[in-house]
XYZ file of C-alpha atoms in Angstrom:
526
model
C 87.742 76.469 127.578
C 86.085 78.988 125.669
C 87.031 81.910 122.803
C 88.655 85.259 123.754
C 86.539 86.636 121.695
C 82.931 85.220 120.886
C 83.310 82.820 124.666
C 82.369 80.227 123.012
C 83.447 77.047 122.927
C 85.910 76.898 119.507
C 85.630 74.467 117.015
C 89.305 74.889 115.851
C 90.737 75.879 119.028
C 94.320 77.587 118.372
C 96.694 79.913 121.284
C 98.700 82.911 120.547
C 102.592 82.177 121.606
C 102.845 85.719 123.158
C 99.443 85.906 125.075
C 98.361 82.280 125.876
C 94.763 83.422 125.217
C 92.564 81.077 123.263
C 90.691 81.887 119.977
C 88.761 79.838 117.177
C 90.799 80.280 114.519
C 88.591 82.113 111.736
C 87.777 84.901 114.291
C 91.558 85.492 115.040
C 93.095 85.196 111.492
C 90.033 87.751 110.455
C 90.869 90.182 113.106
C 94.841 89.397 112.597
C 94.415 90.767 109.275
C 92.253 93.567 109.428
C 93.986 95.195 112.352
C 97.398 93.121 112.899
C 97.413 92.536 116.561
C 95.630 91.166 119.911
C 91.912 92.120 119.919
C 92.518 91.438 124.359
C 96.394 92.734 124.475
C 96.620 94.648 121.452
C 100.306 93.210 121.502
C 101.338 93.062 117.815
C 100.412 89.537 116.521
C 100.767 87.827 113.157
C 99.279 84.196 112.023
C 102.708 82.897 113.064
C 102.038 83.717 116.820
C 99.259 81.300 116.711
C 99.680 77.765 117.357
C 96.818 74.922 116.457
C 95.370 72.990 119.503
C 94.299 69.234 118.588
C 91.190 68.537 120.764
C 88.399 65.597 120.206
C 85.379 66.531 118.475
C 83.721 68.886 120.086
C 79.856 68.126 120.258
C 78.107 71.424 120.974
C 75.144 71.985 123.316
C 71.457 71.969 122.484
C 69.322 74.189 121.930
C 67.028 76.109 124.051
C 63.976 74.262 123.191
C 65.602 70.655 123.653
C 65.587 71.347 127.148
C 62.096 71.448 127.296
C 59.323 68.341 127.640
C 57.320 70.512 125.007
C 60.081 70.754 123.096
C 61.438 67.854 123.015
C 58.393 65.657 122.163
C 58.074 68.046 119.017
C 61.501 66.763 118.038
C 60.502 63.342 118.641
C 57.422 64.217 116.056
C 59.803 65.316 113.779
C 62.016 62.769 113.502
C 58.650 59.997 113.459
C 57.368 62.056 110.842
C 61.128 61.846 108.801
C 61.019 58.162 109.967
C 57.722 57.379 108.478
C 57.965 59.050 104.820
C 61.609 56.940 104.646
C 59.522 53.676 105.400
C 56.608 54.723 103.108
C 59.636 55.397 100.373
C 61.696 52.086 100.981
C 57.842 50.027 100.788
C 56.957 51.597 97.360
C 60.824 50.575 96.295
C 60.677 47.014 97.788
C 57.092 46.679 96.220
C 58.162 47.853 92.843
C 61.416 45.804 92.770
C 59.338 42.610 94.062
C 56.910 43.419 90.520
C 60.337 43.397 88.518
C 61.354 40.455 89.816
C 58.048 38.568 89.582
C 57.735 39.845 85.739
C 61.376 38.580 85.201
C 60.668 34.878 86.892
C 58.001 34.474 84.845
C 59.404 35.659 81.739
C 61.751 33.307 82.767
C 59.518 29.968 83.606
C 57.662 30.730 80.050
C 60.656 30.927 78.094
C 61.877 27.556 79.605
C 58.581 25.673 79.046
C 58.955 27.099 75.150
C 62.289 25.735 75.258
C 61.594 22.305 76.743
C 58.435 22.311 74.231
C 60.164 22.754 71.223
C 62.959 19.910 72.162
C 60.248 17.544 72.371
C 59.507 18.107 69.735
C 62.649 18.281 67.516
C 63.083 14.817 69.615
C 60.290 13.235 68.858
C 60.375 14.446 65.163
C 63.576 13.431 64.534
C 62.474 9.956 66.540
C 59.435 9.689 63.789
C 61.920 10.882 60.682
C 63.910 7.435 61.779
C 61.507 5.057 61.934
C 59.381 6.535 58.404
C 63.137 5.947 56.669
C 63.388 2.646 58.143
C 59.742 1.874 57.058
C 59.539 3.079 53.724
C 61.421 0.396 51.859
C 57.682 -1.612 52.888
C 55.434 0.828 51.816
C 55.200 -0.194 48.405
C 54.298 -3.500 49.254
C 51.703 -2.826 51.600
C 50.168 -0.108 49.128
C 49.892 -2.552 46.300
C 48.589 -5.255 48.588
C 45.437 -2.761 50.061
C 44.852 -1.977 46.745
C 43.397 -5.386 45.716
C 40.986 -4.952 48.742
C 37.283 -4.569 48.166
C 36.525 -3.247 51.903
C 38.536 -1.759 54.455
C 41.174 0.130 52.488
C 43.453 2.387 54.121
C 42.175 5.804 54.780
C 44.859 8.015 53.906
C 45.402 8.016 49.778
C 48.129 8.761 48.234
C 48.211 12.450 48.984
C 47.742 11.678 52.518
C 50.520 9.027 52.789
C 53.431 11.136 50.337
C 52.078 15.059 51.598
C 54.284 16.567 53.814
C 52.721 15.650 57.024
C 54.826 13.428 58.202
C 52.647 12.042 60.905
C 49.932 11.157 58.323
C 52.674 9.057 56.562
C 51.380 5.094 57.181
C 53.823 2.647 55.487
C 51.746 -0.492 55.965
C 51.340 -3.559 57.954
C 55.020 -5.505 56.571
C 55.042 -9.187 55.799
C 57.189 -9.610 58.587
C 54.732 -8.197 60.866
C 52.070 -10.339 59.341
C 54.305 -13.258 59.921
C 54.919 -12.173 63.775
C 51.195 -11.953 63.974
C 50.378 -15.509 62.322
C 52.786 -16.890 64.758
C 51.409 -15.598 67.741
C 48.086 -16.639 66.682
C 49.278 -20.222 66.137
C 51.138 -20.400 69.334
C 48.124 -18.910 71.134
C 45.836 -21.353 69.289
C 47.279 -24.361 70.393
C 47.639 -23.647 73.976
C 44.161 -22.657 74.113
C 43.386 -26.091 73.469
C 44.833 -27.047 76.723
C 43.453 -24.674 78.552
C 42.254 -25.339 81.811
C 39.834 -23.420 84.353
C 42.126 -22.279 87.453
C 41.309 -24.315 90.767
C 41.925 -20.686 92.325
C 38.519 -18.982 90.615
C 35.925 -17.432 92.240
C 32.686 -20.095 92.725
C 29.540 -19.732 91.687
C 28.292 -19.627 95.688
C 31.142 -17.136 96.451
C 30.173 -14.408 93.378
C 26.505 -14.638 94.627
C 27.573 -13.602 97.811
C 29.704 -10.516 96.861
C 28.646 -7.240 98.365
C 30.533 -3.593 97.684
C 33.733 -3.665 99.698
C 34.764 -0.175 99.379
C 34.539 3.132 97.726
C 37.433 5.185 96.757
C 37.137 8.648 95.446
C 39.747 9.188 92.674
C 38.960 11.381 90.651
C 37.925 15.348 90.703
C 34.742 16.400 92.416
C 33.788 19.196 89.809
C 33.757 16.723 87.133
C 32.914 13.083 88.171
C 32.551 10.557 86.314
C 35.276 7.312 85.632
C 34.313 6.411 81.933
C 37.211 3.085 81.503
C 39.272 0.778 83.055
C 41.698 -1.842 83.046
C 43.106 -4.144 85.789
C 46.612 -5.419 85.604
C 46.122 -8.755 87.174
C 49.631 -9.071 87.839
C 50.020 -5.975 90.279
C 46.484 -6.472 91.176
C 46.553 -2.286 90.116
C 43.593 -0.620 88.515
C 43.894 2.589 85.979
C 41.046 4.630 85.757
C 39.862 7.149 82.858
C 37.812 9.667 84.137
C 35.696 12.605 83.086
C 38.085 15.035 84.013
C 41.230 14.421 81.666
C 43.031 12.345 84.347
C 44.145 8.511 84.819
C 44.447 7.105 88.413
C 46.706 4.389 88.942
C 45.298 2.685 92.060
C 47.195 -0.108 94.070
C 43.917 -2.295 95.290
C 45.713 -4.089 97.969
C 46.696 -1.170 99.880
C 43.796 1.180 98.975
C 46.873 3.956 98.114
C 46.443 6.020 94.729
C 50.282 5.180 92.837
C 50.073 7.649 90.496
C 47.635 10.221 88.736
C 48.186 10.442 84.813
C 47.781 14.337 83.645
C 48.163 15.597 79.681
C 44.733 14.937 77.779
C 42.586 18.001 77.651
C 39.406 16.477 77.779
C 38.086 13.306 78.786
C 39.574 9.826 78.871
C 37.391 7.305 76.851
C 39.496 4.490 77.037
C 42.568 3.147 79.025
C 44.772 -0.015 78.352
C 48.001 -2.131 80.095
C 50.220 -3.404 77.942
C 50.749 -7.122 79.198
C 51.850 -7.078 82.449
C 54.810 -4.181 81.760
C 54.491 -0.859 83.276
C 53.133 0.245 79.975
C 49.554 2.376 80.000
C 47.111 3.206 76.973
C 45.216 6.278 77.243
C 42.821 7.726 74.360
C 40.767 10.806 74.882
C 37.998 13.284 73.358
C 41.327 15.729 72.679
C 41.489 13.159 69.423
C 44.918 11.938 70.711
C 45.832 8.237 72.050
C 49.257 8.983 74.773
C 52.007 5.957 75.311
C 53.074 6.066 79.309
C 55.813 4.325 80.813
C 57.035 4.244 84.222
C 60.062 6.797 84.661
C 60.873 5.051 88.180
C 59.522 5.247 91.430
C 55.914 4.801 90.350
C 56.626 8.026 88.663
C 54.863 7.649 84.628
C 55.740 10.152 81.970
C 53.855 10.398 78.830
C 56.609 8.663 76.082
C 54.390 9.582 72.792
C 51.176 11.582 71.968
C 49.382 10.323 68.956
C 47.820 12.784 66.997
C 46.327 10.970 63.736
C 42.901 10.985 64.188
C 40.768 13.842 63.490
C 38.051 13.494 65.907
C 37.261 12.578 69.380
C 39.123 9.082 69.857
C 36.918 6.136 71.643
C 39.036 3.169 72.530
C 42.202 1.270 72.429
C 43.137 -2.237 72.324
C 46.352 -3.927 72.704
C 47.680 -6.955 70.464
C 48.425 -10.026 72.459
C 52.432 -9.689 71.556
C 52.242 -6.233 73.072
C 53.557 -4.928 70.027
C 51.176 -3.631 68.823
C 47.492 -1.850 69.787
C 44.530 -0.154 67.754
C 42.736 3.165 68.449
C 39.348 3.315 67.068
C 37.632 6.943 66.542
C 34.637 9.095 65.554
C 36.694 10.172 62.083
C 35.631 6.921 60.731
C 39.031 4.903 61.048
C 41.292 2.808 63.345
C 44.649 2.685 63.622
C 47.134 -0.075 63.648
C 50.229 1.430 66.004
C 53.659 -0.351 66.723
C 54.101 -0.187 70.308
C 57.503 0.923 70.774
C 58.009 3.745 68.178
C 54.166 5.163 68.391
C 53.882 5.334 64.196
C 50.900 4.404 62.684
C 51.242 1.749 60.387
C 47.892 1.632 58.678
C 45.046 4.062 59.031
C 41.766 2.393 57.579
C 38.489 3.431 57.036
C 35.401 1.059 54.980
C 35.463 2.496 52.167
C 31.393 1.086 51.750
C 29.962 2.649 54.353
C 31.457 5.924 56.626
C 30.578 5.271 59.716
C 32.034 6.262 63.395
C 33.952 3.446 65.638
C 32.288 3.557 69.058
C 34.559 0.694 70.465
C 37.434 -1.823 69.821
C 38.929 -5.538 70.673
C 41.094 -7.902 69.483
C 40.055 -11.526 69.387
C 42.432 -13.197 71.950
C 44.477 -14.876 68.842
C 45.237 -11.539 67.768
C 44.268 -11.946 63.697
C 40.278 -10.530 64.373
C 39.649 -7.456 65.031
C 36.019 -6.514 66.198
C 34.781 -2.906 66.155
C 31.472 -1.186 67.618
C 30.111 1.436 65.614
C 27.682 4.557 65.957
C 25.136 2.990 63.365
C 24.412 -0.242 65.884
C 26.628 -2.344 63.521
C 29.752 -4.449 65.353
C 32.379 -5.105 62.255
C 34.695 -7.896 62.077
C 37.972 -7.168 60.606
C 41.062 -9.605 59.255
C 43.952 -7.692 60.982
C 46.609 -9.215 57.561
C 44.496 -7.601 55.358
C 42.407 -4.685 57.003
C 39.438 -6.382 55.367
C 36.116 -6.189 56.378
C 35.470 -9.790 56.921
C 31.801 -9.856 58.680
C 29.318 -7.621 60.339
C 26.597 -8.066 62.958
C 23.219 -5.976 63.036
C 20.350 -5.507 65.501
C 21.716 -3.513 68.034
C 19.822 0.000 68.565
C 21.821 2.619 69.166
C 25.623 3.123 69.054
C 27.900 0.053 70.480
C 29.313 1.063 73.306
C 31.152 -2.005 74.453
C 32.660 -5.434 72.958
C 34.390 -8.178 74.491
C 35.415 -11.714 73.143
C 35.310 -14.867 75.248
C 38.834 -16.678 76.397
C 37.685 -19.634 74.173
C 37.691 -17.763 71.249
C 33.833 -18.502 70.351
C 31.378 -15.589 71.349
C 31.447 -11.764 71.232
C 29.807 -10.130 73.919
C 28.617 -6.394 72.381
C 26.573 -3.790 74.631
C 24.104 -1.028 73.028
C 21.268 1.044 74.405
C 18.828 -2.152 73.879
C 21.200 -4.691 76.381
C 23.768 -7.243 75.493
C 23.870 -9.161 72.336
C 26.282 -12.309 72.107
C 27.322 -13.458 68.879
C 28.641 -16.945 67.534
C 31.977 -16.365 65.806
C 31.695 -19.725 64.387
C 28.453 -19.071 62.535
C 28.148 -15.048 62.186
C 25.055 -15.196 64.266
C 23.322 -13.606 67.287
C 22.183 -16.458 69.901
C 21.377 -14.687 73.223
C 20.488 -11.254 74.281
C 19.909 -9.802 77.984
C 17.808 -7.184 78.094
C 20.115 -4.281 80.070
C 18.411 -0.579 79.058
C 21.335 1.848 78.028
C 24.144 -0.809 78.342
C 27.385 0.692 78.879
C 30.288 -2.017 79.394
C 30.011 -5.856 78.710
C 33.465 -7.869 79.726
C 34.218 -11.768 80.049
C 36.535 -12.445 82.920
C 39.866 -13.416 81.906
C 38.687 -17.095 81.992
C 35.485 -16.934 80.368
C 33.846 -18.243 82.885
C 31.808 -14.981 84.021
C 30.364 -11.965 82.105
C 30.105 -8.744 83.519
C 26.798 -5.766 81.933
C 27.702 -2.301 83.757
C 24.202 -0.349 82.771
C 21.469 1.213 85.746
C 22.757 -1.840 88.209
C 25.700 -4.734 87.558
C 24.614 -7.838 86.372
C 26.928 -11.300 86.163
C 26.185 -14.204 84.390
C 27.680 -17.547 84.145
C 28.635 -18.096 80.608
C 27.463 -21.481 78.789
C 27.599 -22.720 75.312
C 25.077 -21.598 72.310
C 22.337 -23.490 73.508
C 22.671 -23.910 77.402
C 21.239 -21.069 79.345
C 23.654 -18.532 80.871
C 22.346 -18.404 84.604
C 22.100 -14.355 86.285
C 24.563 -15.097 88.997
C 24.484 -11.897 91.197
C 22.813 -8.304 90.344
C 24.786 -5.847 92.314
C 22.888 -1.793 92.613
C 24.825 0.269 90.933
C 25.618 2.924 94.304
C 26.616 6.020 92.681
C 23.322 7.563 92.537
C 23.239 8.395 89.106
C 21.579 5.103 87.732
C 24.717 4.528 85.372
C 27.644 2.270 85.984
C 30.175 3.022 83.140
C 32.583 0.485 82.954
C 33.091 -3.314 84.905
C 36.200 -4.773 85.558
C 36.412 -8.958 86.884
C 39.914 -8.940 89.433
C 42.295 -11.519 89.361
C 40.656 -15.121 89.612
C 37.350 -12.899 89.577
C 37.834 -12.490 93.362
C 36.088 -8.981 93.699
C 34.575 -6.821 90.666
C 35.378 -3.196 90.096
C 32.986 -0.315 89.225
C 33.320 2.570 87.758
C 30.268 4.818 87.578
C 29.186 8.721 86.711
C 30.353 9.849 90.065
C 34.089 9.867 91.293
C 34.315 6.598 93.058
C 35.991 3.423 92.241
C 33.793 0.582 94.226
C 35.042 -2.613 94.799
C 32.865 -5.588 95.171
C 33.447 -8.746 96.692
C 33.119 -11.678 98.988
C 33.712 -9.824 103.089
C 36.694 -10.913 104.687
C 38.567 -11.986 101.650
C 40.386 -8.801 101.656
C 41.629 -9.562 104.917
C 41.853 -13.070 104.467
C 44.272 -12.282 101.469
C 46.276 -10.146 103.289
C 47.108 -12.527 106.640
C 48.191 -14.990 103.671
C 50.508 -12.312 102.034
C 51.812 -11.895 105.475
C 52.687 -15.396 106.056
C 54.679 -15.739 102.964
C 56.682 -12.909 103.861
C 57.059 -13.807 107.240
């Protein structure tokens, strides 16, 4: 139905009452009032004759040039074009609101890592504020009692111990640590004297047969090198400082890496268990010594960082209550740490001479401390009184390594020139073995064996002061770079682990007593 008067199809269709004609309805209200009647009849007709028509929408027809191919692929253009710039405008939108919200995340992450920063550290101050007030009532006595020494007197003076630093506050070694000390080194005393060689160590025949077992890279390829080690005998695991800040905590048994230590900055120099708890040492070129404990699931979280030397920090050694450990450093001191709270109860120096600490042991009674030195000297020290008590010369070049026998007797010390051992009971030197460049010297646990890591492995069978001490086995040190680092004897010295200037961890033993170990395991827990 179209208009009366344009014949188009209306858009507000409405009908006059008196005609029945059909109009859109602003053509017929304009005409109704300019002229006041039908523009078809021209009946008189008023906007009251006119009635509204409710229709649907009305959709009206294309154009001309929609009708046309031609024409209609230009529309199509048209609308691709439209489509386009709209994508273009929503992809600069999404890629500026993607910005926003990766500037806002990160804002976000950095502020949180503040946060968590700065709790640790309220924590752990207000952790070392305890134990300093707990402490302090001692400090007098352990002042007055290093002051009557003629060598080894604590480090920090009196500015250093009352200045506001808190962490350079030392209180002293307390009598009632001394006491727990002398006690352990009684107890330990007289059950050395029944000490007995286990029926379950490794022979003479079976060391000379070892060979390498396997190789395990652990640590990163851009900067190899394992410089320590440690073995916990009791978990057969083996931690490994290396070159690139990290320690690897690596189950032997099942060749499977249980954890990987991250925090120091640079190096690792030295790493220690603590008995045989899930307790680790670590002391690096960053000058800080780190406390890690096992947060469950093999998972190890760093408990304290240690920051009281002043220079690059070489080793750590534990006390045999596992109470206590030592840090020796290139600032010319070592510390004397309790275990639990991380504070450092003494920091001494020799006050005769200022020289570096290369390397560090206790005596296996726990009341002798030995330390290797940059000046080729190896220093004996009375743990009660931080006295120097002895010290050993002819080395050339810095100590790099020192290791006292099970018995008690002999200190093993490593230098450029080889291995030196020493007689504790006279103060004298009674064998050397010519290893060039010596880096690691250990007894095995039973001080039966000792292990030189320098440009190949050699193991000897130990012997009294004037016996000869019989080159067992000299294993090639596999690496490549002529330098083993560090030598480690396993439980019941049943394989020997390597750590050298590359990445790998090599394990050498007798073949087939891996698998031999492993059908027995299986037995028992069949």
């Amino acid at each position: 139905m179209n208009c009366a008067i344009s014949g188009e199809v209306p858009l507000e269709p409405v009908v006059s009452t008196k005609s029945g004609l059909l109009f859109e309805r602003r053509l017929i209200e304009r005409h109704i009032s300019d002229y006041g009647k039908c523009p078809v009849t021209d009946e008189p007709l008023t906007i009251d004759d006119i009635v509204p028509i409710k229709t649907g929408k009305i959709i009206k027809p294309k154009t001309l040039h929609t009708a046309s191919i031609p024409g209609l692929l230009g529309t199509f253009q048209n609308e691709w074009d439209g489509l386009m710039l709209s994508n273009f405008a929503l992809e600069q939108q999404l890629h500026t609101a993607r910005q926003e919200l990766s500037h806002a995340l990160y804002q976000h992450d950095s502020a949180c890592r503040v946060i968590a920063r700065l709790k640790k550290e309220r924590d752990e101050a207000r952790q070392l504020l305890a134990e300093v007030e707990r402490h302090i009532p001692a400090a007098p006595e352990a002042v007055t009692a290093n002051a009557a020494l003629s060598n080894g007197k604590r480090a920090a003076g009196e500015e250093g111990e009352l200045g506001p630093d808190v962490k350079k506050l030392c209180p002293g070694i307390s009598a009632e640590i001394i006491t727990e000390l002398a006690d352990c080194n009684a107890a330990l005393s007289q059950k050395r004297k029944k000490r007995q060689i286990p029926q379950t160590l490794a022979s003479l025949d079976a060391l000379e047969r070892f060979t390498q077992l396997s190789s395990h890279p652990l640590h990163k390829a851009n900067k190899p090198g394992i410089s320590s080690m440690d073995i916990l005998h009791s978990k057969d695991v083996i931690a490994t400082g290396g070159v690139d800040a990290t320690v690897v905590l690596f189950d032997r048994p099942s060749g499977q890496i249980l954890s990987t230590l991250t925090g120091h900055s640079k190096k690792v120099t030295s790493v220690k268990f603590v008995g045989d708890s899930d307790i680790v040492l670590t002391a690096s070129a960053d000058k800080t010594v780190r406390i890690w404990r096992d947060s469950g699931e093999g998972k190890y979280a760093c408990g304290h960082t240690l920051n009281d030397h002043s220079a690059e920090v070489r080793a750590v050694t534990v006390h045999a209550t596992n109470k206590y450990f030592v840090s020796a450093s290139l600032d010319s001191t070592w510390c004397f740490y309790d275990m639990s709270s991380g504070l450092c109860l003494a920091k001494v120096s020799d006050d005769s001479e200022k020289v570096d600490y290369t390397a560090a042991a206790f005596h296996p009674d726990g009341l002798i401390l030995g330390t290797g030195t940059s000046r080729s000297v190896v220093k004996i020290w009375d743990v009660k009184s931080q006295a120097n008590v002895a010290k050993f010369d002819g080395h050339t070049g810095e100590v790099t390594s020192i290791s006292f026998s099970e018995n008690g007797y002999f200190l093993a010390t490593a230098a450029e020139d080889g291995v030196r051992l020493w007689d504790l009971r006279k103060l004298r030197n009674f064998k050397t073995f010519s290893s060039a460049d010596a880096n690691s010297v250990e007894f095995d646990p039973s001080g039966s064996y000792l292990g030189i890591a320098a440009s190949d492995i050699r193991v000897y069978q130990t012997a009294s002061v004037k016996a000869e001490w019989n080159l067992i086995k000299t294993l090639p040190d596999l690496s490549g770079t002529g330098r083993a680092t560090c030598v480690k004897f396993g439980p019941d010295a049943k394989y020997i682990a390597v750590g050298s200037r590359d990445r790998n961890l090599r394990i050498f033993g007798l073949p087939g007593e891996d698998r031999a170990n492993a059908d027995d395991d299986s037995a028992q827990d069949s």
